[in-house]
mmCIF file of C-alpha atoms in Angstrom:
data_model
loop_
_atom_site.group_PDB
_atom_site.id
_atom_site.type_symbol
_atom_site.label_atom_id
_atom_site.label_comp_id
_atom_site.label_asym_id
_atom_site.label_seq_id
_atom_site.Cartn_x
_atom_site.Cartn_y
_atom_site.Cartn_z
ATOM 1 C CA UNK E 1 7.176 -21.561 -0.650
ATOM 2 C CA UNK E 2 8.761 -20.012 -3.744
ATOM 3 C CA UNK E 3 11.253 -22.900 -3.977
ATOM 4 C CA UNK E 4 8.373 -25.394 -4.114
ATOM 5 C CA UNK E 5 6.849 -23.430 -6.983
ATOM 6 C CA UNK E 6 10.154 -23.508 -8.880
ATOM 7 C CA UNK E 7 10.517 -27.255 -8.239
ATOM 8 C CA UNK E 8 6.967 -27.854 -9.513
ATOM 9 C CA UNK E 9 7.757 -25.888 -12.658
ATOM 10 C CA UNK E 10 10.942 -27.964 -13.115
ATOM 11 C CA UNK E 11 9.091 -31.291 -12.771
ATOM 12 C CA UNK E 12 6.369 -30.124 -15.137
ATOM 13 C CA UNK E 13 8.998 -28.985 -17.627
ATOM 14 C CA UNK E 14 10.724 -32.396 -17.648
ATOM 15 C CA UNK E 15 7.423 -34.212 -18.008
ATOM 16 C CA UNK E 16 6.647 -31.924 -20.960
ATOM 17 C CA UNK E 17 10.074 -32.666 -22.529
ATOM 18 C CA UNK E 18 9.588 -36.428 -22.126
ATOM 19 C CA UNK E 19 6.153 -36.222 -23.766
ATOM 20 C CA UNK E 20 7.617 -34.214 -26.673
ATOM 21 C CA UNK E 21 10.449 -36.760 -27.095
ATOM 22 C CA UNK E 22 7.915 -39.596 -27.134
ATOM 23 C CA UNK E 23 5.875 -37.752 -29.768
ATOM 24 C CA UNK E 24 9.034 -37.233 -31.870
ATOM 25 C CA UNK E 25 9.877 -40.953 -31.539
ATOM 26 C CA UNK E 26 6.383 -41.937 -32.700
ATOM 27 C CA UNK E 27 6.585 -39.486 -35.627
ATOM 28 C CA UNK E 28 10.005 -40.860 -36.672
ATOM 29 C CA UNK E 29 8.743 -44.446 -36.528
ATOM 30 C CA UNK E 30 5.612 -43.781 -38.625
ATOM 31 C CA UNK E 31 6.501 -40.907 -40.982
ATOM 32 C CA UNK E 32 10.311 -40.687 -41.038
ATOM 33 C CA UNK E 33 12.835 -37.924 -40.351
ATOM 34 C CA UNK E 34 11.263 -35.336 -42.677
ATOM 35 C CA UNK E 35 8.207 -35.199 -40.446
ATOM 36 C CA UNK E 36 10.515 -34.733 -37.439
ATOM 37 C CA UNK E 37 11.688 -31.344 -38.743
ATOM 38 C CA UNK E 38 8.054 -30.229 -38.915
ATOM 39 C CA UNK E 39 7.522 -31.647 -35.427
ATOM 40 C CA UNK E 40 10.572 -29.765 -34.141
ATOM 41 C CA UNK E 41 9.174 -26.544 -35.626
ATOM 42 C CA UNK E 42 5.835 -27.156 -33.955
ATOM 43 C CA UNK E 43 7.595 -28.041 -30.689
ATOM 44 C CA UNK E 44 9.654 -24.838 -30.880
ATOM 45 C CA UNK E 45 6.443 -22.870 -31.396
ATOM 46 C CA UNK E 46 4.866 -24.593 -28.392
ATOM 47 C CA UNK E 47 7.969 -23.927 -26.248
ATOM 48 C CA UNK E 48 7.914 -20.283 -27.332
ATOM 49 C CA UNK E 49 4.255 -20.000 -26.367
ATOM 50 C CA UNK E 50 4.901 -21.643 -22.980
ATOM 51 C CA UNK E 51 7.881 -19.366 -22.282
ATOM 52 C CA UNK E 52 5.910 -16.278 -23.350
ATOM 53 C CA UNK E 53 2.988 -17.295 -21.120
ATOM 54 C CA UNK E 54 5.395 -17.808 -18.209
ATOM 55 C CA UNK E 55 6.981 -14.379 -18.773
ATOM 56 C CA UNK E 56 3.561 -12.721 -18.938
ATOM 57 C CA UNK E 57 2.523 -14.538 -15.764
ATOM 58 C CA UNK E 58 5.718 -13.409 -13.976
ATOM 59 C CA UNK E 59 5.174 -9.816 -15.100
ATOM 60 C CA UNK E 60 1.572 -9.998 -13.873
ATOM 61 C CA UNK E 61 2.730 -11.401 -10.511
ATOM 62 C CA UNK E 62 5.294 -8.586 -10.150
ATOM 63 C CA UNK E 63 2.608 -6.033 -10.986
ATOM 64 C CA UNK E 64 0.255 -7.535 -8.387
ATOM 65 C CA UNK E 65 3.018 -7.492 -5.744
ATOM 66 C CA UNK E 66 3.793 -3.856 -6.588
ATOM 67 C CA UNK E 67 0.105 -2.951 -6.237
ATOM 68 C CA UNK E 68 -0.127 -4.855 -2.937
ATOM 69 C CA UNK E 69 2.923 -2.954 -1.646
ATOM 70 C CA UNK E 70 1.392 0.331 -2.802
ATOM 71 C CA UNK E 71 -1.875 -0.540 -1.025
ATOM 72 C CA UNK E 72 0.033 -1.457 2.153
ATOM 73 C CA UNK E 73 1.925 1.861 1.976
ATOM 74 C CA UNK E 74 -1.345 3.765 1.524
ATOM 75 C CA UNK E 75 -2.928 1.923 4.474
ATOM 76 C CA UNK E 76 0.080 2.785 6.648
ATOM 77 C CA UNK E 77 -0.151 6.429 5.576
ATOM 78 C CA UNK E 78 -3.897 6.489 6.346
ATOM 79 C CA UNK E 79 -3.276 5.028 9.798
ATOM 80 C CA UNK E 80 -0.537 7.608 10.422
ATOM 81 C CA UNK E 81 -2.843 10.424 9.309
ATOM 82 C CA UNK E 82 -5.683 9.084 11.491
ATOM 83 C CA UNK E 83 -3.363 9.040 14.511
ATOM 84 C CA UNK E 84 -2.294 12.589 13.657
ATOM 85 C CA UNK E 85 -5.940 13.714 13.384
ATOM 86 C CA UNK E 86 -6.772 12.080 16.727
ATOM 87 C CA UNK E 87 -3.730 13.747 18.295
ATOM 88 C CA UNK E 88 -4.741 17.119 16.835
ATOM 89 C CA UNK E 89 -8.297 16.713 18.154
ATOM 90 C CA UNK E 90 -6.930 15.829 21.595
ATOM 91 C CA UNK E 91 -4.641 18.878 21.477
ATOM 92 C CA UNK E 92 -7.605 21.007 20.391
ATOM 93 C CA UNK E 93 -9.607 19.777 23.388
ATOM 94 C CA UNK E 94 -6.656 20.486 25.700
ATOM 95 C CA UNK E 95 -6.305 23.994 24.272
ATOM 96 C CA UNK E 96 -10.030 24.675 24.721
ATOM 97 C CA UNK E 97 -9.817 23.536 28.341
ATOM 98 C CA UNK E 98 -6.744 25.706 28.936
ATOM 99 C CA UNK E 99 -8.570 28.707 27.414
ATOM 100 C CA UNK E 100 -11.540 28.070 29.726
ATOM 101 C CA UNK E 101 -9.171 27.907 32.707
ATOM 102 C CA UNK E 102 -7.542 31.206 31.728
ATOM 103 C CA UNK E 103 -10.953 32.805 31.215
ATOM 104 C CA UNK E 104 -12.095 31.639 34.661
ATOM 105 C CA UNK E 105 -8.865 32.939 36.169
ATOM 106 C CA UNK E 106 -9.436 36.403 34.688
ATOM 107 C CA UNK E 107 -13.119 36.329 35.563
ATOM 108 C CA UNK E 108 -12.280 35.678 39.223
ATOM 109 C CA UNK E 109 -9.874 38.638 39.411
ATOM 110 C CA UNK E 110 -10.941 41.984 40.812
ATOM 111 C CA UNK E 111 -12.061 44.436 38.114
ATOM 112 C CA UNK E 112 -9.165 46.801 38.920
ATOM 113 C CA UNK E 113 -6.659 43.962 38.521
ATOM 114 C CA UNK E 114 -8.272 42.941 35.238
ATOM 115 C CA UNK E 115 -7.976 46.501 33.906
ATOM 116 C CA UNK E 116 -4.327 46.701 34.944
ATOM 117 C CA UNK E 117 -3.489 43.399 33.254
ATOM 118 C CA UNK E 118 -5.374 44.342 30.080
ATOM 119 C CA UNK E 119 -3.606 47.721 29.963
ATOM 120 C CA UNK E 120 -0.191 46.057 30.295
ATOM 121 C CA UNK E 121 -1.127 43.599 27.531
ATOM 122 C CA UNK E 122 -2.362 46.468 25.342
ATOM 123 C CA UNK E 123 -5.921 45.153 25.259
ATOM 124 C CA UNK E 124 -9.164 46.941 25.943
ATOM 125 C CA UNK E 125 -11.443 45.745 28.701
ATOM 126 C CA UNK E 126 -14.937 44.694 27.824
ATOM 127 C CA UNK E 127 -17.878 44.895 30.137
ATOM 128 C CA UNK E 128 -19.710 41.865 28.740
ATOM 129 C CA UNK E 129 -16.822 39.376 28.276
ATOM 130 C CA UNK E 130 -16.845 39.124 24.480
ATOM 131 C CA UNK E 131 -13.886 36.772 24.593
ATOM 132 C CA UNK E 132 -15.940 34.034 26.231
ATOM 133 C CA UNK E 133 -14.860 30.735 24.638
ATOM 134 C CA UNK E 134 -17.497 28.158 23.842
#
């Protein structure tokens, strides 16, 4: 696709050169060689303007491509962060379920066994299960 663009620019450039040469030929025929030097100056100014416009356009295209790449990188980072958040939420749900399972396990133990386990863990027993997870 980029090659086609370059070929189009090349064809347009040669058409432009042919038109300028025809204009110079007409100027030479009607006004002589002195007018040609003025025409060459004007042509050089036009070429300079065309080249400057092309350079500005190329710089603008590079800037747009850089911004598009930056946007794509930011989208990829957002997707990665969203997956990480979803994974964290899933882990959080798994941890809550595991805590409920542990709580049920301790709740189903005999009170004497609970006291023994809590003493070995260095924790105090509570009569009303304050550690009840929601």
